[in-house]
Short mmCIF file of C-alpha atoms and ligand atoms in Angstrom, two decimals:
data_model
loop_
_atom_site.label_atom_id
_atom_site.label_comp_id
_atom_site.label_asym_id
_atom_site.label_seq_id
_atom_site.Cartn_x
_atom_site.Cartn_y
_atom_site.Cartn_z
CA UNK A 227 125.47 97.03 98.38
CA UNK A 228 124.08 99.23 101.70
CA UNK A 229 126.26 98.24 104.63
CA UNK A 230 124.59 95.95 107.23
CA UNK A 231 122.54 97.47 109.81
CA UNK A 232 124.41 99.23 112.64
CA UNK A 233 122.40 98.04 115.88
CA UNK A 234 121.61 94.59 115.58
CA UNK A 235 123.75 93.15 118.33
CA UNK A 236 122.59 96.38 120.33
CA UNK A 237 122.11 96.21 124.32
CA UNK A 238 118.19 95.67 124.29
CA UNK A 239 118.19 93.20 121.59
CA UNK A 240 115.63 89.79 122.71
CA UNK A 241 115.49 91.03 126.16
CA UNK A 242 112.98 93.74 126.74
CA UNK A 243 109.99 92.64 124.18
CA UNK A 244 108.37 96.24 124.24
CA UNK A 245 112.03 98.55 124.69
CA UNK A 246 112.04 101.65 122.51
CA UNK A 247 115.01 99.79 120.37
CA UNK A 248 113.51 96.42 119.20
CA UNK A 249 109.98 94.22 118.89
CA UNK A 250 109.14 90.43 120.14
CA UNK A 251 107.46 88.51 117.54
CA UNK A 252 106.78 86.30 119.98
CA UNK A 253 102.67 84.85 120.11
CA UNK A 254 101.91 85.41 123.36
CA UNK A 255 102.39 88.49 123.50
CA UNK A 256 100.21 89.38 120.83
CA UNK A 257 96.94 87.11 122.15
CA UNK A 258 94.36 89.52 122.85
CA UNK A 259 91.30 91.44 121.80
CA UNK A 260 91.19 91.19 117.69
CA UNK A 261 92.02 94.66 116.82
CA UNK A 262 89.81 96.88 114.73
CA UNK A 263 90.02 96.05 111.55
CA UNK A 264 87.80 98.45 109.09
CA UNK A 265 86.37 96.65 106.11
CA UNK A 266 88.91 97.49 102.96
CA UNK A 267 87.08 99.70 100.60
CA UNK A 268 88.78 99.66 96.96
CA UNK A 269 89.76 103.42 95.70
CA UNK A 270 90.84 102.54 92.52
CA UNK A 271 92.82 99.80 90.56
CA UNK A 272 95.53 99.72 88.25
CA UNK A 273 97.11 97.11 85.43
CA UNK A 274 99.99 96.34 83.97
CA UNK A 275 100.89 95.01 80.84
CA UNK A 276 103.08 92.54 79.00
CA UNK A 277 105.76 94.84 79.20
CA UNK A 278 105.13 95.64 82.78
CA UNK A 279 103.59 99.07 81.57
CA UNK A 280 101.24 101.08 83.98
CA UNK A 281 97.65 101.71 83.41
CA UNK A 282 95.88 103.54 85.45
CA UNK A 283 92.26 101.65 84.87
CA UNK A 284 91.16 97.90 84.82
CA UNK A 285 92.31 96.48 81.93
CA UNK A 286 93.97 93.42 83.08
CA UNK A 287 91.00 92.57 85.00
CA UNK A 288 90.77 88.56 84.66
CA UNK A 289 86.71 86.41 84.91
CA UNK A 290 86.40 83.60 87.15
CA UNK A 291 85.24 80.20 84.90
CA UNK A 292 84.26 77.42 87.15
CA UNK A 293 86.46 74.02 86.13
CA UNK A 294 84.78 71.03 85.43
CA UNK A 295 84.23 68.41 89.05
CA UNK A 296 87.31 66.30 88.07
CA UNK A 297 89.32 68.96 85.51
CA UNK A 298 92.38 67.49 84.64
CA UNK A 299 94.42 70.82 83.86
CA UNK A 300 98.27 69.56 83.15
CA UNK A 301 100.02 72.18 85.05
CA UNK A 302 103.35 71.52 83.05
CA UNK A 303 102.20 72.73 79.49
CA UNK A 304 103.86 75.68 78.07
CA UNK A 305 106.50 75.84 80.46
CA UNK A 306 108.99 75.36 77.96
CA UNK A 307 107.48 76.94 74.52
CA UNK A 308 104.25 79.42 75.64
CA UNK A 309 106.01 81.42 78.65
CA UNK A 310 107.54 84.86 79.43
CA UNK A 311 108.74 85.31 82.93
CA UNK A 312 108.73 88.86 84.39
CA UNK A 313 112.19 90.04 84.98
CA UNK A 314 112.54 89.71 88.88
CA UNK A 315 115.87 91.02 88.86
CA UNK A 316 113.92 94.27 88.44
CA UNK A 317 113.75 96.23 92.13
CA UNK A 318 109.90 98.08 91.33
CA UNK A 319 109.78 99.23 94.88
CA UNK A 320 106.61 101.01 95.43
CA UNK A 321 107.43 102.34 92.26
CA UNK A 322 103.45 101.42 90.23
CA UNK A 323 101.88 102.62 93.72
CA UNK A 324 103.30 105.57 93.70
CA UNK A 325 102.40 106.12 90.30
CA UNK A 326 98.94 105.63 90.89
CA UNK A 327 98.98 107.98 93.82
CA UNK A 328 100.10 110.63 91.67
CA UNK A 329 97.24 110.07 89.52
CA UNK A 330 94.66 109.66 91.94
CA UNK A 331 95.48 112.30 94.72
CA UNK A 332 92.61 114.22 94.39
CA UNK A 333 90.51 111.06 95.19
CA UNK A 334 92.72 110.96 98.46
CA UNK A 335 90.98 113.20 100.55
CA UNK A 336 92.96 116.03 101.85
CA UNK A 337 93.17 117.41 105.53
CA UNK A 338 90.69 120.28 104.90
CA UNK A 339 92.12 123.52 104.66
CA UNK A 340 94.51 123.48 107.13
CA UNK A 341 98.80 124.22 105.92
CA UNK A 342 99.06 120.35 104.99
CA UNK A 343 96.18 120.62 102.61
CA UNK A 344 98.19 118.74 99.89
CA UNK A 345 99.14 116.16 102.08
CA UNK A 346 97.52 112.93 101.89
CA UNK A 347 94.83 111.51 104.86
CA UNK A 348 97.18 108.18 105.21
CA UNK A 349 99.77 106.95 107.85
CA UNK A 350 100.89 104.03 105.53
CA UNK A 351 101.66 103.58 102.07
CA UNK A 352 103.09 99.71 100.99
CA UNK A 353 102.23 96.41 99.24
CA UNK A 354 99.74 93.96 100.44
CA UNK A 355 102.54 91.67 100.60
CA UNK A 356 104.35 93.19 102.77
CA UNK A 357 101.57 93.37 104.96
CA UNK A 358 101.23 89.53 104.24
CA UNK A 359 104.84 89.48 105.72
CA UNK A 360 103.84 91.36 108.73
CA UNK A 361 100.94 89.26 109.63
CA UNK A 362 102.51 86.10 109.27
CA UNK A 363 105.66 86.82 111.19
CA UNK A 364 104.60 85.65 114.62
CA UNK A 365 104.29 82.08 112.65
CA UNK A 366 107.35 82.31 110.79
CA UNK A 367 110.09 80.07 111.35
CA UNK A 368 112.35 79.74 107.54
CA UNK A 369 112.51 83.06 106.29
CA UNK A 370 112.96 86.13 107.81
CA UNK A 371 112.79 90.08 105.87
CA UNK A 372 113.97 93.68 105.76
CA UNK A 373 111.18 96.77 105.12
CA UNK A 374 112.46 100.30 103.66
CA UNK A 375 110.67 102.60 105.68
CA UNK A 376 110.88 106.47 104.89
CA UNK A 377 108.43 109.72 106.36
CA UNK A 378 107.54 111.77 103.76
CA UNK A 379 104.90 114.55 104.80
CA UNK A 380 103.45 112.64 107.20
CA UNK A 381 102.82 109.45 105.49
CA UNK A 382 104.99 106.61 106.03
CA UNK A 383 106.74 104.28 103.01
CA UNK A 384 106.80 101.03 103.93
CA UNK A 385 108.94 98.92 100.86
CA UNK A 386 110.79 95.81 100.58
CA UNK A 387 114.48 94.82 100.72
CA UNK A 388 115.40 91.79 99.60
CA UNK A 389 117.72 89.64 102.17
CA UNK A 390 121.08 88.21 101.49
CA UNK A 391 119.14 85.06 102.03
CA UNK A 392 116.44 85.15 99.67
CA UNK A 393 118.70 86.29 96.89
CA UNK A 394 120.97 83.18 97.47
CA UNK A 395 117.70 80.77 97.35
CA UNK A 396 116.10 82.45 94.03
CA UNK A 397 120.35 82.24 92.67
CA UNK A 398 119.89 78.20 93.82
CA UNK A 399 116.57 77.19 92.62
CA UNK A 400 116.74 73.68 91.12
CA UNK A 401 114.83 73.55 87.47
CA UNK A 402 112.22 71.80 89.27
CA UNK A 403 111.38 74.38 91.72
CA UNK A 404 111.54 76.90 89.04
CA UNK A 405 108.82 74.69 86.75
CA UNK A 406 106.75 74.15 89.92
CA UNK A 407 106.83 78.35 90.40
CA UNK A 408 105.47 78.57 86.62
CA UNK A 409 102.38 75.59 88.07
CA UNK A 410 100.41 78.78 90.02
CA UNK A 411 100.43 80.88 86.80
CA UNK A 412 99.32 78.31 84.93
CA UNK A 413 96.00 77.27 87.13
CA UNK A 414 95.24 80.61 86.42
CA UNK A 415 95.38 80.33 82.70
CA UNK A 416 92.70 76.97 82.90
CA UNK A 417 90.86 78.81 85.18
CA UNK A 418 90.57 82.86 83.84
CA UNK A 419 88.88 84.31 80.88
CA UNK A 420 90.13 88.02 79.71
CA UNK A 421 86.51 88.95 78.91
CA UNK A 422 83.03 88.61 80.90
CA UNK A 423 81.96 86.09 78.05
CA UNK A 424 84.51 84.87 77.57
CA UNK A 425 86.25 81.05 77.76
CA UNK A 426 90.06 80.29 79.23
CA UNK A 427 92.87 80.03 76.87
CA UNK A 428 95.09 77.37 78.00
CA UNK A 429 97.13 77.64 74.79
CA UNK A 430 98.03 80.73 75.02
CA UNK A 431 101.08 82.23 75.67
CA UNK A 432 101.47 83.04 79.68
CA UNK A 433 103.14 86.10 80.33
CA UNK A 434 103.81 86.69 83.88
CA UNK A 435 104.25 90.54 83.66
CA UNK A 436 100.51 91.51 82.96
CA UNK A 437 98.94 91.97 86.37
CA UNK A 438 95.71 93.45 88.11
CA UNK A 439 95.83 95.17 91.29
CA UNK A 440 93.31 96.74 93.44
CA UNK A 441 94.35 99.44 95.81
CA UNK A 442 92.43 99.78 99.10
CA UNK A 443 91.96 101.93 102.28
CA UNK A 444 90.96 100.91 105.30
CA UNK A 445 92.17 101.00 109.11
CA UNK A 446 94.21 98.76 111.24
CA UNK A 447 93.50 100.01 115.38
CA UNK A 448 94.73 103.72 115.28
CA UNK A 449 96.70 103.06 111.49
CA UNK A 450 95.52 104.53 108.27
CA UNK A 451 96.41 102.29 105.48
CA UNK A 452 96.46 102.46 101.36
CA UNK A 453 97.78 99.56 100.09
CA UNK A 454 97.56 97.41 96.74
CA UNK A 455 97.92 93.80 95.87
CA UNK A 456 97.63 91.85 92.94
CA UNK A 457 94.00 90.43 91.92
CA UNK A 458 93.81 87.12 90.26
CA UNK A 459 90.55 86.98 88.85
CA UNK A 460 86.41 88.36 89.44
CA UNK A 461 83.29 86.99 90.00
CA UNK A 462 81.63 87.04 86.66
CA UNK A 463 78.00 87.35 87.77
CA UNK A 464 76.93 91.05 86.69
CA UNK A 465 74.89 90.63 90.32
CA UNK A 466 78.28 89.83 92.02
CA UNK A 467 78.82 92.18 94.88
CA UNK A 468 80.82 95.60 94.53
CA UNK A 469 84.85 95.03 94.64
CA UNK A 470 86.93 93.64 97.14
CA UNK A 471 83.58 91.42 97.12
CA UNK A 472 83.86 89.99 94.17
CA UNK A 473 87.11 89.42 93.91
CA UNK A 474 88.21 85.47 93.83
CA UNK A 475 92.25 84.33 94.96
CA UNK A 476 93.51 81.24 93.00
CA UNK A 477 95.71 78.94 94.53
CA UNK A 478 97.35 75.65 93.59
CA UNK A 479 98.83 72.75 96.52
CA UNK A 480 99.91 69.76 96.44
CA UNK A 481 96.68 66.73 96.55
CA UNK A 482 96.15 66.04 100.51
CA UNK A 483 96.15 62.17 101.41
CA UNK A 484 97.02 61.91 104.85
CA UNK A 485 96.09 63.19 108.05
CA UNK A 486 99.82 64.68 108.53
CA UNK A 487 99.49 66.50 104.90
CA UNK A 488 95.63 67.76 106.28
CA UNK A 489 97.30 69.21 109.18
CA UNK A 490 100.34 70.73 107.38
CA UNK A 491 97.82 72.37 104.84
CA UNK A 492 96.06 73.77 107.93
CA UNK A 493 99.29 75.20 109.82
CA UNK A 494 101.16 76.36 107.25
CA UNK A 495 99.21 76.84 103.58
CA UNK A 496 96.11 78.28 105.16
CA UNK A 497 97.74 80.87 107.49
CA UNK A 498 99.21 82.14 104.25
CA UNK A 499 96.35 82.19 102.24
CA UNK A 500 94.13 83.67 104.79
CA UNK A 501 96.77 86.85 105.77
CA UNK A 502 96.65 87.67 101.82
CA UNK A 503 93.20 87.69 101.06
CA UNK A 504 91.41 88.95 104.51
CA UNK A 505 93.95 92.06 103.93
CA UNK A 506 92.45 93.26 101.03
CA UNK A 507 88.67 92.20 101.92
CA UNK A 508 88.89 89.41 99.23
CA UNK A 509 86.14 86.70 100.57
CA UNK A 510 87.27 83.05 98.76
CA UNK A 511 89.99 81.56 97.62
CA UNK A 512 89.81 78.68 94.58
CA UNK A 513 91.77 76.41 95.14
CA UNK A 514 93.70 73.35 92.92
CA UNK A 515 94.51 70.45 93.99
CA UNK A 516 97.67 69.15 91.40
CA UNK A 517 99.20 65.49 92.30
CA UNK A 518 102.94 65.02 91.92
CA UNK A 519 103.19 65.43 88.17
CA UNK A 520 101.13 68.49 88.18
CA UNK A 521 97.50 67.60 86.86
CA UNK A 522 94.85 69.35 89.15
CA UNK A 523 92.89 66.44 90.41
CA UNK A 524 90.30 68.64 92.33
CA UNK A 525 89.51 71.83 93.01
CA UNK A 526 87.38 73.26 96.13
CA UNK A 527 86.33 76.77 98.04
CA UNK A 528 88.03 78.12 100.79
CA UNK A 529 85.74 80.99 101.91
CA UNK A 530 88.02 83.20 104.24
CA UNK A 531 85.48 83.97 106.82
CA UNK A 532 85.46 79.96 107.56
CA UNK A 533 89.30 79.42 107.73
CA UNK A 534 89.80 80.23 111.20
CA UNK A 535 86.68 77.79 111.88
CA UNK A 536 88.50 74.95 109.91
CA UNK A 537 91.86 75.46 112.11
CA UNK A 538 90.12 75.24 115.67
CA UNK A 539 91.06 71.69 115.67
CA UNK A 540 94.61 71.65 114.79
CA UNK A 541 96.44 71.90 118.38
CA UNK A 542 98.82 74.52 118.76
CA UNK A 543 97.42 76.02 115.63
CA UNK A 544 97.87 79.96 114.43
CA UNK A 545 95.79 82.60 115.72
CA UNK A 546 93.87 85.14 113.38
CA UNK A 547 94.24 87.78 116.68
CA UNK A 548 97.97 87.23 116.98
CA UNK A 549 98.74 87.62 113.29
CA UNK A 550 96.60 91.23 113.50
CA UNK A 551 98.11 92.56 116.38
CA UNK A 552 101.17 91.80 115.37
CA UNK A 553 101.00 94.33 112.43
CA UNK A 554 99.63 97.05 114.37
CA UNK A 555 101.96 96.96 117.13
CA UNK A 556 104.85 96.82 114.43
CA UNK A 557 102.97 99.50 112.82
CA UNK A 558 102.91 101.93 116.10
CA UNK A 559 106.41 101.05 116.65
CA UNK A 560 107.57 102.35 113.25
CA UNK A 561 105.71 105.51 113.81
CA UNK A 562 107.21 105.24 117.01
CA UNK A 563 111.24 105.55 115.44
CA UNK A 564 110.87 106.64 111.80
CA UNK A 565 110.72 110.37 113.03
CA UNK A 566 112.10 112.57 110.62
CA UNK A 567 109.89 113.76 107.55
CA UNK A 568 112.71 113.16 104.85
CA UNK A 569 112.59 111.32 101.64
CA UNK A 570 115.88 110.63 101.54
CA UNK A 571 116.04 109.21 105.29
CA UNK A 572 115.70 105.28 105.49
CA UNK A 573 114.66 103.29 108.51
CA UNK A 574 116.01 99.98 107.67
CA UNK A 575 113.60 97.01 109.98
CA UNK A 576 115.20 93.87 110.02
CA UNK A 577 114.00 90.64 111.50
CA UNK A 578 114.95 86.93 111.22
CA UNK A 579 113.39 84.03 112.52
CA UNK A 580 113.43 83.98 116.47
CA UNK A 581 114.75 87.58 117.08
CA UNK A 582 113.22 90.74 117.31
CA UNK A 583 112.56 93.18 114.85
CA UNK A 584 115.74 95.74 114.93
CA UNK A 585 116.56 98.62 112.67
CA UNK A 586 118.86 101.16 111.39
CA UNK A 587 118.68 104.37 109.69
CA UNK A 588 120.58 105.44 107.06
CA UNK A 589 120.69 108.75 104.98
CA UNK A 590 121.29 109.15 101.21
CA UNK A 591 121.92 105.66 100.73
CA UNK A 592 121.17 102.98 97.90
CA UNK A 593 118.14 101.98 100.38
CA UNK A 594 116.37 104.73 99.24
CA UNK A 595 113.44 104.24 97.44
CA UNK A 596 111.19 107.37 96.83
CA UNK A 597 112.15 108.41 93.30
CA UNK A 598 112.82 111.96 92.35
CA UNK A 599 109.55 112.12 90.13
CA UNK A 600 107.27 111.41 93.11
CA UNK A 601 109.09 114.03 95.55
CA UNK A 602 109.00 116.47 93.26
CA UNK A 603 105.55 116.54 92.06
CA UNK A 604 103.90 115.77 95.54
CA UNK A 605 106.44 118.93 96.90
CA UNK A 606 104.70 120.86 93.86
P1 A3P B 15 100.36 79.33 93.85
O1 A3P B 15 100.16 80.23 95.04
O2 A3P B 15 99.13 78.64 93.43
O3 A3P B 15 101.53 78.41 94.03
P2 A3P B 15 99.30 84.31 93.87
O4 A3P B 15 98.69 83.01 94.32
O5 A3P B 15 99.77 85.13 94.99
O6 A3P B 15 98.32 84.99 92.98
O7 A3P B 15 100.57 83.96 93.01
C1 A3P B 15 100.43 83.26 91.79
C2 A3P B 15 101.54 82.26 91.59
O8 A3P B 15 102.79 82.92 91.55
C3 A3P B 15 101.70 81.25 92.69
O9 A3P B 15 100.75 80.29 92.60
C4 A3P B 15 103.11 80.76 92.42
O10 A3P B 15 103.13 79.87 91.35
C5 A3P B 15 103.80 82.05 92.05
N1 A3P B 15 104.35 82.70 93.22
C6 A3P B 15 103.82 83.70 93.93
N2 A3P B 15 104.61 84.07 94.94
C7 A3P B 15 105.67 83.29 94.89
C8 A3P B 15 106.84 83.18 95.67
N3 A3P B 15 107.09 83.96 96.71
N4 A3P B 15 107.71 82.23 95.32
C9 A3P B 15 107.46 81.44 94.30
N5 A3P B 15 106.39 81.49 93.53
C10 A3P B 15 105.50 82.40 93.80
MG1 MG B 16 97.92 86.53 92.05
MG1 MG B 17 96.76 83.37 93.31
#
C-alpha cells in the first residue's frame, strides 16, 4: 500500500485555519453569505449493467410507482436467495466518468480557438459523493476521508481513497449490518418499475451492479464542476419536468417514535440526504419508514427545498451555508496546491474528524488514478 502522508504532523497543522498548508473544517468559519450555486443542468447520463458494463445512454433508467398509504414491503426478502452484490472490493475510481467524458467531449464545450482548444471548459471532474463528503464535513464527527487529486490540462481529478478505517469497518460488518445494507436496495425494488408502464417486481432478482447516473454541470462560487451520481428512479408523468427535475431519491430509516429519534432524523439523516440530492438539482426524496424487523410502515415526501425549513427548530442544528462554503473554500484551496499539470502527480487530502484537511503529494505511485487509456486519447 502508498506510504502515509508525509506532512500531517507538519508545523501549521490546527493552528492557522486559512495557512497555505492545511484547512479548518470548523462551522464558524464557514457561516456566511450562501455561495453561488448555479442550478445543475444534466449533459448526459450513463448506465451500467448487471455486469457493471458501461453504456453510454439511459438504459437503466428506473419509474417512480407510488406505494400504497400503509405498504407493508418486507425489506428482508431475497436477501438470502434473489441477490447479487456488486463486488466492492473493485477500486472503479473515476474510471465510468471518465469513460463517458471520452465519449461526450465534443458536447463539452471547448475554449474557442485558442492553443487549449481540446481542453475541456471544467475546473473539476469527481463523483457526487465525494462532493456529498465535502459538504458534510463541517458536521462530521465518526468518519473522516482521503481524495486523489491530480491536474491534468487544466482540469482537476478529484477521486476517492479509501481509509485504513473504513476498510477495517466494511472487513467487521456483523451479518446484520450487512442484511440491513441489502434493506435500501430493496425499497427500491417495491418501489421502481424498469418501464414507463410498467409495475415493480419485488420477486425479482436484485442485482446491485446495474446503476443509472446522471452527469451534471453547474458552478460552485468561482468553480466549474462536472460531476455524476447515481439516480434511483424518475417521475413517470410524461408532463414531469426536464431532468435533474424529475428525478426522485429513495431512502429507507428507521420508524420515528420519539421526540429524541425526530431530532436525530433532523441532525443527522437529513443533512445527508439533503447534501446528495441538492448537488445534483434532484428536488424530493421518498422516503420509507421500516420498523425493527424491516417492513416499511410508512412512507412520506421530503421535498429538498423545505429541509432547511424543517431543521430551523432543532437548536444547534446544521447549516445549508456552512456545508456550501465549505466545498468551495476546499475547492479554491486544492486549486490553490495541486499545481503541476501531470497525470501521474497525486495530491493526496486527508482529513479526520476534528483536524484540518492536510495533504501530500506523491509521484508515480499506486495513488494514481488516471488510466493510460484516458491520457492517451485526451493527449491525442
Ligand atoms: P438507504 O439510503 O435507504 O439506506 P442511495 O440511497 O444512495 O441510493 O443508496 C441506496 C442504498 O444503498 C442505501 O439505501 C443503502 O442500503 C445502500 N448504501 C448506500 N450507501 C451506503 C453506504 N455508504 N454504506 C452502506 N450502505 C449503503
Ligand atoms: Mg441510489
Ligand atoms: Mg436512494
Amino acid at each position: 500500500r502508498p506510504n502515509r502522508p508525509q506532512n500531517q504532523s507538519g508545523p501549521s497543522r490546527g493552528q492557522n485555519p486559512h495557512s497555505s498548508l492545511s484547512l479548518s473544517t470548523r462551522r464558524e468559519l464557514y457561516e456566511r453569505d450562501f455561495p453561488v450555486y448555479k442550478q445543475p443542468v444534466e449533459v448526459g447520463c450513463f448506465s451500467l449493467d448487471s455486469e457493471r458494463r458501461f453504456f453510454n445512454d439511459g438504459r437503466q433508467m428506473r419509474y417512480y410507482v407510488e406505494p400504497d398509504r400503509s405498504p407493508n414491503f418486507d425489506l428482508r426478502d431475497g436477501y438470502k436467495d434473489r441477490f447479487i452484490k456488486r463486488d466492492d472490493s473493485v477500486k472503479e475510481k473515476l474510471d465510468h466518468m471518465l469513460r463517458w467524458i471520452l465519449a461526450n467531449r465534443s458536447k463539452l464545450s471547448a475554449r474557442g480557438t485558442t492553443a487549449s482548444s481540446c481542453d475541456l471548459d471544467i475546473d473539476f471532474v469527481t463523483w457526487r459523493g465525494h462532493l456529498t463528503k465535502l459538504l458534510t464535513a463541517p458536521y462530521e464527527t465518526r468518519e473522516g476521508w482521503q481524495l486523489a487529486v491530480t491536474r491534468f490540462r487544466g482540469t482537476l481529478y478529484i477521486s476517492e481513497v479509501e481509509t485504513e478505517a473504513a476498510r477495517r469497518d466494511q472487513e467487521n460488518r456483523t451479518e446484520r449490518h450487512e442484511e440491513m445494507m441489502y434493506w435500501g436496495y430493496k425499497f427500491e425494488q417495491y418501489t421502481c418499475a424498469d418501464t414507463v408502464h410498467g409495475r415493480p417486481d419485488p420477486g425479482g432478482v436484485l442485482n446491485t451492479n446495474e446503476a443509472f447516473c446522471t452527469v451534471v454541470q453547474t458552478r460552485l462560487a468561482d468553480h466549474r464542476l462536472l460531476f455524476s451520481g447515481e439516480v434511483d428512479c424518475r417521475d413517470k408523468d410524461p408532463n414531469a419536468p426536464a431532468p435533474p427535475a424529475c428525478y426522485i431519491e429513495l431512502k429507507t430509516s428507521a420508524e420515528i417514535c420519539t421526540p429524541k429519534q425526530r431530532s436525530n432524523f433532523h441532525r443527522f439523516k437529513l443533512l445527508k440526504w439533503w447534501a446528495q440530492s441538492f448537488l445534483p438539482g434532484v428536488p424530493r426524496v421518498m422516503a420509507g419508514f421500516r420498523d425493527e424487523e424491516g417492513v416499511v410502515v410508512a412512507v412520506e415526501t421530503f421535498p429538498i427545498s423545505k429541509i432547511s425549513h424543517l431543521i430551523k427548530n432543532e437548536h444547534n442544528c446544521w447549516k445549508p451555508t456552512v456545508c456550501m462554503n465549505f466545498c468551495s473554500d476546499f475547492l479554491s484551496f486544492v486549486k490553490h496546491i495541486a499545481t503541476e499539470d501531470n497525470p501521474s502527480v497525486v495530491y493526496l487530502l486527508s482529513w479526520e474528524p476534528r483536524r484540518d484537511v492536510t495533504f501530500s503529494v506523491h509521484r508515480d505511485s499506486p495513488y494514481c488514478f488516471l488510466p493510460h487509456w484516458f491520457v492517451e486519447e485526451m493527449t491525442s
